[in-house]
Every structure is written in structure tokens, then in C-alpha cells.
Short mmCIF file of C-alpha atoms and ligand atoms in Angstrom, two decimals:
data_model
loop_
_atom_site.label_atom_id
_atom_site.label_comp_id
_atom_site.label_asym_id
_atom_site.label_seq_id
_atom_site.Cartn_x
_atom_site.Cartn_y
_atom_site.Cartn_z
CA UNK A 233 95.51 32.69 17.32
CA UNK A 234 92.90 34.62 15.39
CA UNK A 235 92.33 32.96 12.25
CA UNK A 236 88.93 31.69 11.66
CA UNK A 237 87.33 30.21 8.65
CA UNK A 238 83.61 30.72 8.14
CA UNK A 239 82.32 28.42 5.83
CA UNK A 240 78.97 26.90 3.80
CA UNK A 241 78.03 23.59 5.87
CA UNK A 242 75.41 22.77 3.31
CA UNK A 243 74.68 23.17 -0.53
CA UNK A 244 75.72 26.88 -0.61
CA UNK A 245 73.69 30.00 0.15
CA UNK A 246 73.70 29.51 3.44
CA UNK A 247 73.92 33.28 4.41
CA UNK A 248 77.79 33.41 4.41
CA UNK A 249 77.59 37.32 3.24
CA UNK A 250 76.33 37.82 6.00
CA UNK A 251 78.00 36.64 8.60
CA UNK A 252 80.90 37.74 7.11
CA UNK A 253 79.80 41.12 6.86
CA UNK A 254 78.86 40.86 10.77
CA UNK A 255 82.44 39.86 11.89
CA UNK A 256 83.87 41.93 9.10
CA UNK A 257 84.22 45.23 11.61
CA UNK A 258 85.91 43.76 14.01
CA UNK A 259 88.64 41.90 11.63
CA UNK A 260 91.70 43.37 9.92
CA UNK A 261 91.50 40.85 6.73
CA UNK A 262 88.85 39.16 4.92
CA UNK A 263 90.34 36.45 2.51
CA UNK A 264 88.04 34.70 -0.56
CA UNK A 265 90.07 31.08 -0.77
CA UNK A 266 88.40 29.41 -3.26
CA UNK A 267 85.81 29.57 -5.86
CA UNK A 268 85.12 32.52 -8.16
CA UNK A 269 81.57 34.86 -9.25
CA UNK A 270 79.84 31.27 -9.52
CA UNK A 271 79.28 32.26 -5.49
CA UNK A 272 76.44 35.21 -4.57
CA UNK A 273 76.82 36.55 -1.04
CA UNK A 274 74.33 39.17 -0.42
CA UNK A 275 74.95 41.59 2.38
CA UNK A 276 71.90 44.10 3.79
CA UNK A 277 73.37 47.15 5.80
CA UNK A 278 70.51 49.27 6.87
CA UNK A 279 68.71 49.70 3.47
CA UNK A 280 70.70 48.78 1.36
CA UNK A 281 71.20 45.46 -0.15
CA UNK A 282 74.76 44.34 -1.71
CA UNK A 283 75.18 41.21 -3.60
CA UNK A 284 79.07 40.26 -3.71
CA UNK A 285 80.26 37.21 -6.01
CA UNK A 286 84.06 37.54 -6.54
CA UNK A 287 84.95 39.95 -3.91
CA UNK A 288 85.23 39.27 -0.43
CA UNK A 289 81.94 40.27 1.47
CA UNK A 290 84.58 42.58 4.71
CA UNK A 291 85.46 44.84 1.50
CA UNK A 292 82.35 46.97 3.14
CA UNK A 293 83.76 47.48 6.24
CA UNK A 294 86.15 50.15 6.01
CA UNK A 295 88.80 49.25 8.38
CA UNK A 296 89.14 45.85 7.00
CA UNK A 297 91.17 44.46 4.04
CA UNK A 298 89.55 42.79 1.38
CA UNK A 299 91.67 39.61 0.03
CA UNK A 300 91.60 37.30 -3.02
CA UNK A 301 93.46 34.51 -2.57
CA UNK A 302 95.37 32.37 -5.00
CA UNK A 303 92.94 29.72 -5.06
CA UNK A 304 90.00 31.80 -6.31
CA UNK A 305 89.49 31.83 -10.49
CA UNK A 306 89.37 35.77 -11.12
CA UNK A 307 87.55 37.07 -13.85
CA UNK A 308 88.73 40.40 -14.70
CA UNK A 309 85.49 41.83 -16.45
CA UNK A 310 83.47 40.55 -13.97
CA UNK A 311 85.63 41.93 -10.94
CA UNK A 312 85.88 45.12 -12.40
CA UNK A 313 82.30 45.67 -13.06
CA UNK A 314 81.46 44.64 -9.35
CA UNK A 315 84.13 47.07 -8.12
CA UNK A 316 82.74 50.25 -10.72
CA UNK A 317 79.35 48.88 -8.73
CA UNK A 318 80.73 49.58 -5.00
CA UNK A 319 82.55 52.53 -5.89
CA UNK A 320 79.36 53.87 -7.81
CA UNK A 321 77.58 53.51 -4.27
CA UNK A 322 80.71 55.12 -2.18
CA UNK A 323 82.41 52.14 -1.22
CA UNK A 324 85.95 52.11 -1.29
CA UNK A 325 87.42 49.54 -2.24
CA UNK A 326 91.02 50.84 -2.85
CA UNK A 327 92.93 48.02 -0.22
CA UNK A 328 91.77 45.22 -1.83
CA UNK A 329 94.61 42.59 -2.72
CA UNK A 330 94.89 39.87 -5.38
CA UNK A 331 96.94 36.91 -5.63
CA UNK A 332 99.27 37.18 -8.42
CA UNK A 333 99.19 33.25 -8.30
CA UNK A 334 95.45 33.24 -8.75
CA UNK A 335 93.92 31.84 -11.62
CA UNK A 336 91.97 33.98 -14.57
CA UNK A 337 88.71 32.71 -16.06
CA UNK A 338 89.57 33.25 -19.95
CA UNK A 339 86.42 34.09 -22.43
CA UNK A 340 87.61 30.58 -23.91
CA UNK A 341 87.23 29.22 -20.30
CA UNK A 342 83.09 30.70 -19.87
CA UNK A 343 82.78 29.47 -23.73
CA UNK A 344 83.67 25.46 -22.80
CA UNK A 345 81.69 25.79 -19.80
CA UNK A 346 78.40 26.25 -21.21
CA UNK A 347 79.25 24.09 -24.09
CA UNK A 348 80.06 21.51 -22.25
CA UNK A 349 76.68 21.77 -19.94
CA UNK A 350 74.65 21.66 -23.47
CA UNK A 351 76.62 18.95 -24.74
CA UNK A 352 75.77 16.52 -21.66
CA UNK A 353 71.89 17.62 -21.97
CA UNK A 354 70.13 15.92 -19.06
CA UNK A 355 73.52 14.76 -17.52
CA UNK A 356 74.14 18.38 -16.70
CA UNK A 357 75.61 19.52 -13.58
CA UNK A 358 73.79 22.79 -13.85
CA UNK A 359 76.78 25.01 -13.45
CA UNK A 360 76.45 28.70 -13.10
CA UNK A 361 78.00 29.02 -16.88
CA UNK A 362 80.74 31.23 -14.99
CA UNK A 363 83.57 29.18 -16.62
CA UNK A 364 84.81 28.00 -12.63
CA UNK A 365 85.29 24.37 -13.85
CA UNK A 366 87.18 24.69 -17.13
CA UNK A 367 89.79 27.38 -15.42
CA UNK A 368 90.58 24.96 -12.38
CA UNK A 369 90.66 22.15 -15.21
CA UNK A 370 93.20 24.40 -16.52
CA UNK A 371 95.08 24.62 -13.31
CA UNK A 372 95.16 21.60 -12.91
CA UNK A 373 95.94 20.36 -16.32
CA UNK A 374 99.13 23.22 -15.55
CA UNK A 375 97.85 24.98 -18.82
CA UNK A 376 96.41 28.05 -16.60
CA UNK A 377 96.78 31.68 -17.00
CA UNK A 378 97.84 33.50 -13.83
CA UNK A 379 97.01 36.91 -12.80
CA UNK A 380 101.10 37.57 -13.04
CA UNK A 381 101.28 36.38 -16.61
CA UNK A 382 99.48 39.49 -17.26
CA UNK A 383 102.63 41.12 -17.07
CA UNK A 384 104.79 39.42 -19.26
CA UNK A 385 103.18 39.04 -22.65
CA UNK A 386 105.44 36.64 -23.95
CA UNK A 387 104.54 33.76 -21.92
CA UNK A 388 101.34 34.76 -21.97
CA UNK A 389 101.05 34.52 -25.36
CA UNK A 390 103.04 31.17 -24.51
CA UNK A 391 100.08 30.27 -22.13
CA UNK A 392 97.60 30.81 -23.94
CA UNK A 393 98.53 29.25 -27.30
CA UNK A 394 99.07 25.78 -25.03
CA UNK A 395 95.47 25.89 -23.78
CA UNK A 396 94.18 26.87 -27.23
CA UNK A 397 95.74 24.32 -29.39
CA UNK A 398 93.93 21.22 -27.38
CA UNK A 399 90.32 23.41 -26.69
CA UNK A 400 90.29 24.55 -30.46
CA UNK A 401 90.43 21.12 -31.60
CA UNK A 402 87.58 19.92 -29.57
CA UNK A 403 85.73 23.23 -30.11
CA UNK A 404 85.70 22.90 -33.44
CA UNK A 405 85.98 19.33 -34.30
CA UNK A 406 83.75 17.88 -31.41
CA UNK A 407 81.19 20.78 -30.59
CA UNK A 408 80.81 22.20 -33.84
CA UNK A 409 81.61 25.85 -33.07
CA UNK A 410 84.55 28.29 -34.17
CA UNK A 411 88.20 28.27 -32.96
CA UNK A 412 89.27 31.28 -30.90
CA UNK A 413 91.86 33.24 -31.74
CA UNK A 414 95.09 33.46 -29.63
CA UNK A 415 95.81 37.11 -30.55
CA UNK A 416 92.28 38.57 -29.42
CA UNK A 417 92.31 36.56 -26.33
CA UNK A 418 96.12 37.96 -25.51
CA UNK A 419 94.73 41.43 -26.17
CA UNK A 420 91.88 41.16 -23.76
CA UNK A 421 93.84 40.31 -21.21
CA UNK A 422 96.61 42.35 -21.54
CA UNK A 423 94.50 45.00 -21.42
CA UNK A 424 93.13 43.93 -18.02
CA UNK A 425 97.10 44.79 -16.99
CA UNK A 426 96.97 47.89 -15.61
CA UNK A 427 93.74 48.31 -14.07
CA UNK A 428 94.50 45.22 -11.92
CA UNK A 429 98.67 45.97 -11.45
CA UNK A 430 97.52 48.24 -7.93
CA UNK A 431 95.83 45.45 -6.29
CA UNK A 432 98.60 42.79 -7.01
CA UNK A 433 100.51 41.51 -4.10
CA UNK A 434 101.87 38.64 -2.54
CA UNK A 435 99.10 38.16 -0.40
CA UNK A 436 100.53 34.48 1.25
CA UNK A 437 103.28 37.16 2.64
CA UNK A 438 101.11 39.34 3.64
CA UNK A 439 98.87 37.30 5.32
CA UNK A 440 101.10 35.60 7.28
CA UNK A 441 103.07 38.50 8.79
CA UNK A 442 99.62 39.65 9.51
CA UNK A 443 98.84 36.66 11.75
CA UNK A 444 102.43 37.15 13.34
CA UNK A 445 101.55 40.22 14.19
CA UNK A 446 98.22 39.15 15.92
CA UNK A 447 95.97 40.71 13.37
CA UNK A 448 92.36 38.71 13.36
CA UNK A 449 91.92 37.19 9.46
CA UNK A 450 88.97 36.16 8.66
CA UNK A 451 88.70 33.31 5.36
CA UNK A 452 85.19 33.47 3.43
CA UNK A 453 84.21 30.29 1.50
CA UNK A 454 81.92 30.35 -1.30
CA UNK A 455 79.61 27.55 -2.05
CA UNK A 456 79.93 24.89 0.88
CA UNK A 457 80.69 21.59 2.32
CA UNK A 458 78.88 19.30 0.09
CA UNK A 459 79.57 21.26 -3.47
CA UNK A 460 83.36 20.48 -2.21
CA UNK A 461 84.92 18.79 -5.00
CA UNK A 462 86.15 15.90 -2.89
CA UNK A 463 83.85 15.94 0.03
CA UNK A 464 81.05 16.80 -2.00
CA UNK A 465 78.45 14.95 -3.86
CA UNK A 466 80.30 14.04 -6.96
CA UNK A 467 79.92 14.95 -9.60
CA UNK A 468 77.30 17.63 -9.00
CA UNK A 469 79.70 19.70 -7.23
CA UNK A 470 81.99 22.49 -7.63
CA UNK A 471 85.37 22.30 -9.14
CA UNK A 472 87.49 23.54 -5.78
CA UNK A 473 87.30 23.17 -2.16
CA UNK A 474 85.23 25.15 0.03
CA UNK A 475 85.67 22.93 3.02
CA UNK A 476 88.11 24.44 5.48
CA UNK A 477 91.32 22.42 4.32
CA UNK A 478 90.50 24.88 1.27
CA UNK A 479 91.56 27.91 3.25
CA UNK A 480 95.40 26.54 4.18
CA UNK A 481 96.11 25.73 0.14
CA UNK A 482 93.90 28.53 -1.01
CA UNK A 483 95.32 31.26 0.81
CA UNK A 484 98.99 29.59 1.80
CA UNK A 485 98.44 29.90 5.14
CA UNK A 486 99.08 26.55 7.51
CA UNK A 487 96.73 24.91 9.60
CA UNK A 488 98.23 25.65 12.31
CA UNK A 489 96.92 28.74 12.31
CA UNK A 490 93.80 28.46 11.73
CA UNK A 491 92.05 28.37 15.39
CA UNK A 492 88.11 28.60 14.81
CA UNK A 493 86.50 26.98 11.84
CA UNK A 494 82.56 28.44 11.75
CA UNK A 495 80.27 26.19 9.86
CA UNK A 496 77.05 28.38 8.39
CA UNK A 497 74.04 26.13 8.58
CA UNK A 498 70.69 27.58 7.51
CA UNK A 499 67.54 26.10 9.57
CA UNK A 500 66.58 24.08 6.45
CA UNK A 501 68.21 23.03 3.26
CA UNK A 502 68.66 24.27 -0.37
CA UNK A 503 70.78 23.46 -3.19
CA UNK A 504 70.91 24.98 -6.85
CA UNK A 505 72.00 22.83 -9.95
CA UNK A 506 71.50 18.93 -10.20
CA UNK A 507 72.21 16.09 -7.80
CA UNK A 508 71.17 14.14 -4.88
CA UNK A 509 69.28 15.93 -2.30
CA UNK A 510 67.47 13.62 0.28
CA UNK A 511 65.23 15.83 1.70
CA UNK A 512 64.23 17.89 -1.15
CA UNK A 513 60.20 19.14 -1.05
CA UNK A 514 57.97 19.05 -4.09
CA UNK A 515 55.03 20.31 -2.20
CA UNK A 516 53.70 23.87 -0.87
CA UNK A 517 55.95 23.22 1.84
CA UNK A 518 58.53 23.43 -0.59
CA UNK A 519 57.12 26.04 -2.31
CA UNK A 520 56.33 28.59 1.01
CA UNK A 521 60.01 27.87 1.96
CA UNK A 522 61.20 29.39 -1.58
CA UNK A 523 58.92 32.42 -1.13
CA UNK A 524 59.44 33.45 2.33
CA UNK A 525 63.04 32.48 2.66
CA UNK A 526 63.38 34.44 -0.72
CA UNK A 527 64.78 31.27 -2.28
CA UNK A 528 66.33 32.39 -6.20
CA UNK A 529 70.29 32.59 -6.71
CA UNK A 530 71.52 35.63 -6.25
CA UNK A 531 74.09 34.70 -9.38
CA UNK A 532 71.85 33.18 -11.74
CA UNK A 533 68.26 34.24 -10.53
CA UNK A 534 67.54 30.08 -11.02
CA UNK A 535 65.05 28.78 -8.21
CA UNK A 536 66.46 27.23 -5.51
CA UNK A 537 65.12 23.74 -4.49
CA UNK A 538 64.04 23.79 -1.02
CA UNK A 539 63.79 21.51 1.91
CA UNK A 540 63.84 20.32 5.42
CA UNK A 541 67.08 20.29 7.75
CA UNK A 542 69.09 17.83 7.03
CA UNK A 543 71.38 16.53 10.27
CA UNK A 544 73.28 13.97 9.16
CA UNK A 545 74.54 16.61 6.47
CA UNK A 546 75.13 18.91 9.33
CA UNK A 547 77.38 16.14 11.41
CA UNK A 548 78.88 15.47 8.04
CA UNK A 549 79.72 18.70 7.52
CA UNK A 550 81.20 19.25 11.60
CA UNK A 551 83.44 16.02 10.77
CA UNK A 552 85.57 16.99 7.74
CA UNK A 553 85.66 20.51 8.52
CA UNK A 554 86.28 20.39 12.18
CA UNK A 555 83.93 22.49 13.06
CA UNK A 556 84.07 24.52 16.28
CA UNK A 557 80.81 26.50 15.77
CA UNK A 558 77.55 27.13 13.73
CA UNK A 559 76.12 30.18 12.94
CA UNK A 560 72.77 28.77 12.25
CA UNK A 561 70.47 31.35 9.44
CA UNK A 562 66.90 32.08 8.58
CA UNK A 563 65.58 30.69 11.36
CA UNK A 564 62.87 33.35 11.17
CA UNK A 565 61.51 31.77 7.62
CA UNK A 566 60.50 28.96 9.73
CA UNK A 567 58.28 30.73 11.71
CA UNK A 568 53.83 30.00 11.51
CA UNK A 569 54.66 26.00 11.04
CA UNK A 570 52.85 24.16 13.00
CA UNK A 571 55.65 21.06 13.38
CA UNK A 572 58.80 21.12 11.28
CA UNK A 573 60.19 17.79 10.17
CA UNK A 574 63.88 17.40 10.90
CA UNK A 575 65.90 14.13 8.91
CA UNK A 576 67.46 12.20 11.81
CA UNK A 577 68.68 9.52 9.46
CA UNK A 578 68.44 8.21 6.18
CA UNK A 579 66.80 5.10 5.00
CA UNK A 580 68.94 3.18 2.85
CA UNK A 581 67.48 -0.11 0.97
CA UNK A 582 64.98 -0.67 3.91
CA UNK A 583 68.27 -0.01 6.72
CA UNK A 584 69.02 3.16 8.87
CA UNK A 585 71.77 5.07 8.20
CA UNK A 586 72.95 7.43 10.77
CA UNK A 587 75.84 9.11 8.74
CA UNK A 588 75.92 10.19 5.01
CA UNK A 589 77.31 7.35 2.72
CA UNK A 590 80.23 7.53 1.25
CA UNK A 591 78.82 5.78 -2.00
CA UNK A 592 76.47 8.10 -4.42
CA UNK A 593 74.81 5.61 -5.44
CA UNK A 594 73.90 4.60 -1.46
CA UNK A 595 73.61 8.26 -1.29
CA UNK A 596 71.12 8.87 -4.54
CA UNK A 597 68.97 6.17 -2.68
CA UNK A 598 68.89 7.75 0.92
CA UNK A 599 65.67 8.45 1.97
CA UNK A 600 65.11 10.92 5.16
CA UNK A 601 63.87 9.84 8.57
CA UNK A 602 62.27 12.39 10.14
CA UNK A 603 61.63 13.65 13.59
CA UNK A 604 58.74 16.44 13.66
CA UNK A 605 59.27 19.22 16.49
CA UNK A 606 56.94 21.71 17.46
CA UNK A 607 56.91 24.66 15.36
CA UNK A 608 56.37 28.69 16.38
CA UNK A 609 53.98 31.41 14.99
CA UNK A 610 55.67 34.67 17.17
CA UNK A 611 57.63 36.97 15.62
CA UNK A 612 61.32 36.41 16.09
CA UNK A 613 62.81 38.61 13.94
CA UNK A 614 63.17 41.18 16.84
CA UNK A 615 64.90 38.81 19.31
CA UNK A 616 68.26 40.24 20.54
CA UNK A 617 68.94 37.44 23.17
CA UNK A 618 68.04 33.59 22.93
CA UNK A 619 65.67 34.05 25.55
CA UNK A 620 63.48 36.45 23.38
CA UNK A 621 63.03 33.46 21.10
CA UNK A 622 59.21 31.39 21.99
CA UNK A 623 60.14 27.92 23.47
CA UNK A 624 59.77 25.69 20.85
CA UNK A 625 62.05 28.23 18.44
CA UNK A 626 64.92 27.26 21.63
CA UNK A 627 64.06 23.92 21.41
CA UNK A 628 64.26 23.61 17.93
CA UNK A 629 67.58 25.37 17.96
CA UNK A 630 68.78 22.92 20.87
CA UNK A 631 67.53 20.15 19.10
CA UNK A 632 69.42 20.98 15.86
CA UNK A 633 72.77 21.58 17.84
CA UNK A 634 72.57 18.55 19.45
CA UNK A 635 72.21 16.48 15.92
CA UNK A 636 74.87 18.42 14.54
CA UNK A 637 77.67 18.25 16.72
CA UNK A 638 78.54 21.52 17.66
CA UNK A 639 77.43 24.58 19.27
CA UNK A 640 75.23 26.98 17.68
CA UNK A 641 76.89 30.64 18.49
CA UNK A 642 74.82 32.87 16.75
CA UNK A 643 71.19 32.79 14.98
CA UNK A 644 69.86 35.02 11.98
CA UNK A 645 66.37 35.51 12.44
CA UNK A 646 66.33 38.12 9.71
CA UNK A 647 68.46 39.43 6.42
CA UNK A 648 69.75 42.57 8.60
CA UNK A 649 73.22 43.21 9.83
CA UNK A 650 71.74 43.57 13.12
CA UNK A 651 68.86 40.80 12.98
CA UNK A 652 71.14 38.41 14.52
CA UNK A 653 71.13 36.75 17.98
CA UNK A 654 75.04 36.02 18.97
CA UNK A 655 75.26 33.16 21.81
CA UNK A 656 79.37 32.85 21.97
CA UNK A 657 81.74 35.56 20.75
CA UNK A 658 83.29 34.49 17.69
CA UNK A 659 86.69 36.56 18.83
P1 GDP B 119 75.60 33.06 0.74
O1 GDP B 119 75.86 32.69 -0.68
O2 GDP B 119 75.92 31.98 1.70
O3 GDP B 119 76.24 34.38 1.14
O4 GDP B 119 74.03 33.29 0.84
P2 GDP B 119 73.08 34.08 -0.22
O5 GDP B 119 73.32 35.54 -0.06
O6 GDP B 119 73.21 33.48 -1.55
O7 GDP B 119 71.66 33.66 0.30
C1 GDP B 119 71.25 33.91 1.62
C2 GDP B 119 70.00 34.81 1.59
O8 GDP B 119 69.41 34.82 2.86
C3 GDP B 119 70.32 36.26 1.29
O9 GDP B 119 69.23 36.82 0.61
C4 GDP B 119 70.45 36.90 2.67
O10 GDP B 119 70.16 38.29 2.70
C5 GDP B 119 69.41 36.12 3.43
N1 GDP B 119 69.68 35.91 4.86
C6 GDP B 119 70.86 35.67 5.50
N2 GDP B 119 70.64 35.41 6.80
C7 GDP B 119 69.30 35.49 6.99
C8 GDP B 119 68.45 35.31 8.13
O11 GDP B 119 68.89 34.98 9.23
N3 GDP B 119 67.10 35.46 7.91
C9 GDP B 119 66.58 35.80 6.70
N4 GDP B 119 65.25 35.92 6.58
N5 GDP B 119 67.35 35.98 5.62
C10 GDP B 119 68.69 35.83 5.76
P1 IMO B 120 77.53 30.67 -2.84
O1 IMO B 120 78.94 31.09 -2.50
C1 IMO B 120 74.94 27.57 -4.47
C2 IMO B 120 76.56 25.16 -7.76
C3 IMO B 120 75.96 25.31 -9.15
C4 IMO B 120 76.16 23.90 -9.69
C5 IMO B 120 77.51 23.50 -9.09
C6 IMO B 120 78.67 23.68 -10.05
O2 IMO B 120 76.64 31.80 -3.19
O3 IMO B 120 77.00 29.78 -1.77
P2 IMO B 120 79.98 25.84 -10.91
O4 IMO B 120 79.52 27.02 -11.69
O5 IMO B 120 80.57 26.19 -9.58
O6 IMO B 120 80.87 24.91 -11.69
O7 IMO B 120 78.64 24.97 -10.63
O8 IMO B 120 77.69 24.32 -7.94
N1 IMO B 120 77.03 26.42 -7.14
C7 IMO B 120 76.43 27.03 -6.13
N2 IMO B 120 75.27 26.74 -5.48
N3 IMO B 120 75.68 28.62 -4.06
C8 IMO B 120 76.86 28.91 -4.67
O9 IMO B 120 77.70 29.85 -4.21
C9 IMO B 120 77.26 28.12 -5.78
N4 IMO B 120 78.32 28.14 -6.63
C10 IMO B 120 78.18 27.08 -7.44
O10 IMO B 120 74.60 25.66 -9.08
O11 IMO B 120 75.19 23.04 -9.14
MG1 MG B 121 74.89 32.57 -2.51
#
């Protein structure tokens, strides 16, 4: 059955543009499940460099069809400005589907987000101030504004008064700023309408007469495994789910379905925004990782923090994702250290921990164990073949599939379409 999900198995920015954009030729549907523009996939094709957040990263291959499923937030300005972008550079982008059950980030939605991050000061969660949290709150509180609502301005107005009459209260009475007025926020949405009726469509129908008819769909998560709002590192995560259950629920298709699940695992670690991070650097190893791995959010330009693999993240992130492959990333950045330390384990009030704990506080405690492997000073960002790679670049790689539980089916040993090194066919 050719479903697969491809997927962030760390703290986001893993390189899932890419490796989306690499399978995106040979699939007939690439599908965003979750998340919103709080993700940045960037994409290089030859020279040129795209940077995706809200649309699907196979909307630049031409034979493939672009999806946004109805568990991504949409925010209308921001998708069409990133569609006036592509089209600007000759990309067509004319197939592309929306969910008519997804979600839309309101103004009001953006304005509580970043309110809400000053408000808790150093408590922060360092969000991407994309309003992603608020408009899931929404969903969830079932005071949301759907893309179909668009059309009936009625209930939107409805809709929208509901969610206004609690949010002005506390924006006014509790944070000190103005109320927001129902009728301007109707108007800027209903005047989204018609730009966005073409791309409309019942895409869980779609998509699953497309698998019935043995076309290969593709699902793209943004952010990853441990941002995952209930696999995660709560609170400092995201407000959806990027792990792979997210695909079924975000794109109404069933597991059953679904028969590869690829786990994107970059050859060391990063995270943007607050929380626990166990093998975070604060050194110039830390600091050469962020400049040649080009380490700054492609969203929100902040620095990312950097440091070493992490492999009981990695096992964590094979177990409640079910991983059935890695494409492992930037294993070229790695390249002129002399040993690389890899964490084994964590140390936990003076015991070893082999698995990640399910408490944060256990978790905000964890300190790495490290093994140190050999590192590599060739070149590798020519390799074609896993034999091109030096020896301790294989072994490193071996070593790193074996902590992880799964196979490692590709490498990226370079930004490039083409600077990849593909072990097992992923169709
Ligand atoms: P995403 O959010 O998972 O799509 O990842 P981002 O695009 O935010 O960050 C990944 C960065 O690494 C981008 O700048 C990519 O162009 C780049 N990248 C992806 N794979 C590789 C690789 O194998 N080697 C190198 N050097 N860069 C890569
Ligand atoms: P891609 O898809 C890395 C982080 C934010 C913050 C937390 C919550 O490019 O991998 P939010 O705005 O989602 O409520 O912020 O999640 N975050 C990401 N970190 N990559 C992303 O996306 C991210 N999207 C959100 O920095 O810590
Ligand atoms: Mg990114």
C-alpha cells in the first residue's frame, strides 16, 4: 500500500523539505497533516533555494498534488503571500487542495499568541508568534473558524462573535489591550472567500479514492516527534501532533493504510524555543555546529540551539511512531571532528537511564552519557553510494542505526536535491 509518512524524529528542522522534495517526483500527493507557517521547510533545487511553511514542500514537483489537510491551522494572508511567492518564480501551484474542515488562524488568534508569550515572561514557551496554539485552543474549545465557514457569513459571524465574547474579556480586562471588533474580523475573512473557493475540496475523499486506486501519497509533518503535543516535552511543545498517529486524524485517512512511516533524524540535535534539551552545547562546539550546519529558523530567523545526537531520543522517537526507516541529514556538517560524542544514555540522579523518562521533571534532570566515535575530515558531500563515505563516516552511521532502532535508508550529506546517498528505496 503506498502511503508513507515522513516525519521530524527530533525537535524539528530536521531537513523534512527536503526529503520531501526528493520523494516528491515520484508521488502523486503530498499531504501537510498538522501544524501551520510555525513550520519552515526549505527546499534547494539546483540554485535555487525555497523556504515552504504552510504549503506542502511536493507543490514543486509538477506532477504531484499539493494537499492541506484538515488538521493544519491555515492562515489565509500568509498562504496567499507564499503562493504570489511560487507563482512569482514560475511555480504552479494551481492543484493544490485545502480542507474545508481545516482550521483558520484569525488576526485575534496571532494577537493572544504573542500576548500570551509576554504575559508568562521567562515561563515562555518561545512560540513562533504564528497564532498555532490559540487556533487549535479554539478547535478544541469547538469555538473555531473553518475554512467552509467562509462561505456562509451568517455563522461566521455566529463563530466569530462566540470566540470574541470570552478573548475580549480577557484582552481587555486581563492584558490590558483593546477589544477586537467582530465586524472587521468577519470582513477580513470573508474577503479571503474567493481567492481560496478554487482550492477547496474534500480532500479525506479524495485522498482515499486515491489510495484505492494505488496512487503513492506521501504525508509531510512539520515540527517533530518531541514538539508533539502528547509525546512531546510538555509544555514546550507544539499545540498538534506531528507524530505519525497525526497523519490518520489529520488527513482522515486510517492506519491501515499507512505502510511506511520515515522518521528524519539529523546527525546531531537542535531545538528552537524553551525546554529541556539534554545534550544541548554551550561551547564552540556548539557554536561551529550553528555556523556550518547553517543553524537559524527558517520562520523566525531565531538561533537554533545546537547539540550532539541524542539516541535515546532517536529510539524514542522509532517507538511511538513505528518507525520503519530513517533518513538520517547533515551528516556532512559533521565532517573535520576529530571524535564526535554520541548520548548513549542519560544520567538521572546518579542512575542510568536507557530510555527517555516519561516524567519532565526526571527528564529536565537527564544528563547525557556519551560514547565518543571517531570522527572524519574527507569531503563527503560528493558521495553517491555509502561506500564513497571514509570509514569512520560508515561507522558512525552504523553506529547511530544501531542505537536507534531502525535502518538508516538514505543520508544527506549536503542541502542539494541530489546531495543525498539513498541505501533502501523508499517506494
Ligand atoms: P525542516 O523544517 O525539517 O524542513 O528543516 P529546515 O529546512 O528548517 O532546516 C534544515 C536545513 O538543513 C535547511 O537549511 C536545509 O536546506 C538543510 N539541509 C537539509 N538536509 C541537509 C544535508 O543533508 N546537509 C546539509 N548540509 N544541509 C541540509
Ligand atoms: P519545522 O516544521 C522547530 C517550536 C517553537 C516553540 C514551540 C511552540 O520547520 O520543523 P508554536 O508556534 O508551534 O506554538 O511554538 O515549537 N516550533 C518549531 N521548532 N521547527 C519547527 O517547524 C517548529 N514549529 C514550532 O520554536 O518552541
Ligand atoms: Mg524548519
Amino acid at each position: 500500500m503506498p502511503a508513507l509518512v515522513l516525519l521530524g524524529a527530533q525537535w524539528g528542522d530536521e531537513g523534512k523539505g527536503k526529503a520531501t522534495d526528493l520523494l516528491g517526483g515520484s508521488v502523486d500527493y503530498v499531504v501537510r497533516y498538522q501544524g501551520g507557517n510555525n513550520a519552515g521547510h526549505t527546499v534547494v533545487v539546483g540554485d535555487q533555494k525555497y523556504a515552504l511553511h504552510l504549503l506542502p514542500s511536493g507543490i514543486l514537483s509538477p506532477g504531484c498534488t499539493p494537499v492541506i489537510g484538515n488538521g493544519v491551522v491555515v492562515d489565509p494572508s500568509v498562504l496567499f503571500s507564499e503562493l504570489n511567492g511560487l507563482n512569482e518564480r514560475g511555480v504552479d501551484t494551481s492543484k493544490l487542495l485545502i480542507s474545508g474542515n481545516a482550521h483558520i488562524i484569525t488576526p485575534y488568534n496571532v494577537t493572544v499568541d504573542k500576548v500570551t508569550e509576554r504575559f508568562l515572561g521567562k515561563r515562555k514557551i518561545g512560540t513562533t508568534g504564528r497564532g498555532i496554539g490559540p487556533t487549535y485552543a479554539d478547535k478544541i474549545n469547538r469555538v473555531g473558524i473553518r475554512v467552509q465557514d467562509l462561505y456562509d457569513e451568517s455563522i461566521l459571524t455566529q463563530k466569530v462573535e462566540a470566540a470574541l465574547d470570552v478573548k475580549n474579556q480577557i484582552l481587555t480586562k486581563l492584558y490590558n489591550r483593546r477589544a477586537i471588533a467582530i465586524d472587521q474580523v468577519v470582513e477580513e475573512l470573508l474577503g479571503y472567500a474567493d481567492r481560496l473557493a478554487p482550492y477547496v475540496a474534500d480532500t479525506v475523499l479524495v485522498l482515499n479514492q486515491a489510495l484505492e486506486q494505488e496512487k503513492v501519497v506521501l504525508f509531510e509533518g512539520g515540527q517533530g516527534t518531541l514538539l508533539d503535543i502528547d509525546h512531546g516535552t510538555y509544555p514546550f511543545v507544539t499545540s498538534s501532533n506531528p507524530t505519525a498517529g497525526g497523519a490518520c486524524t489529520g488527513a482522515g485517512v486510517g492506519p491501515t493504510k499507512i505502510s511506511r512511516v520515515i522518521g528524519i533524524l539529523k546527525a546531531y540535535t537542535t531545538r528552537v524555543g524553551s525546554g529541556p534539551f539534554p545534550t544541548e552545547l554551550f561551547d564552540e562546539d556548539g557554536e561551529a555546529l550553528r555556523r556550518i550546519g547553517g543553524e537559524r529558523g527558517v520562520t523566525t530567523g531565531r538561533d537554533r540551539r545546537c547539540g550532539w545526537f541524542d539516541a535515546v531520543i532517536a529510539r524514542y522517537a522509532t517507538r511511538v511512531n513505528g518507525l520503519t526507516d530513517f533518513f538520517l541529514t547533515k551528516l556532512d556538517v559533521l565532517t573535520g571532528w576529530e571524535e564526535i560524542p554520541v548520548c548513549v544514555a542519560y544520567e538521572i540522579d546518579g542512575k542510568r537511564v536507557e530510555e527517555l523518562p516519561y516524567s519532565q521533571s526526571d527528564f529536565h534532570h537527564a544528563k547525557p552519557v556519551y560514547e565518543t566515535l571517531p570522527g572524519w575530515s574527507e569531503d563527503i558531500t560528493k558521495a553517491k553510494s555509502f561506500s564513497d563515505l571514509p570509514k569512520n563516516a560508515q561507522n558512525y552511521v552504523k553506529a547511530l542505526e544501531e542505537m536507534s532502532g531502525a535502518p538508516i535508508s538514505a543520508i544527506g550529506v549536503g542541502p542539494g536535491r541530489d546531495e543525498t546517498i539513498e541505501i533502501n528505496s523508499f517506494l
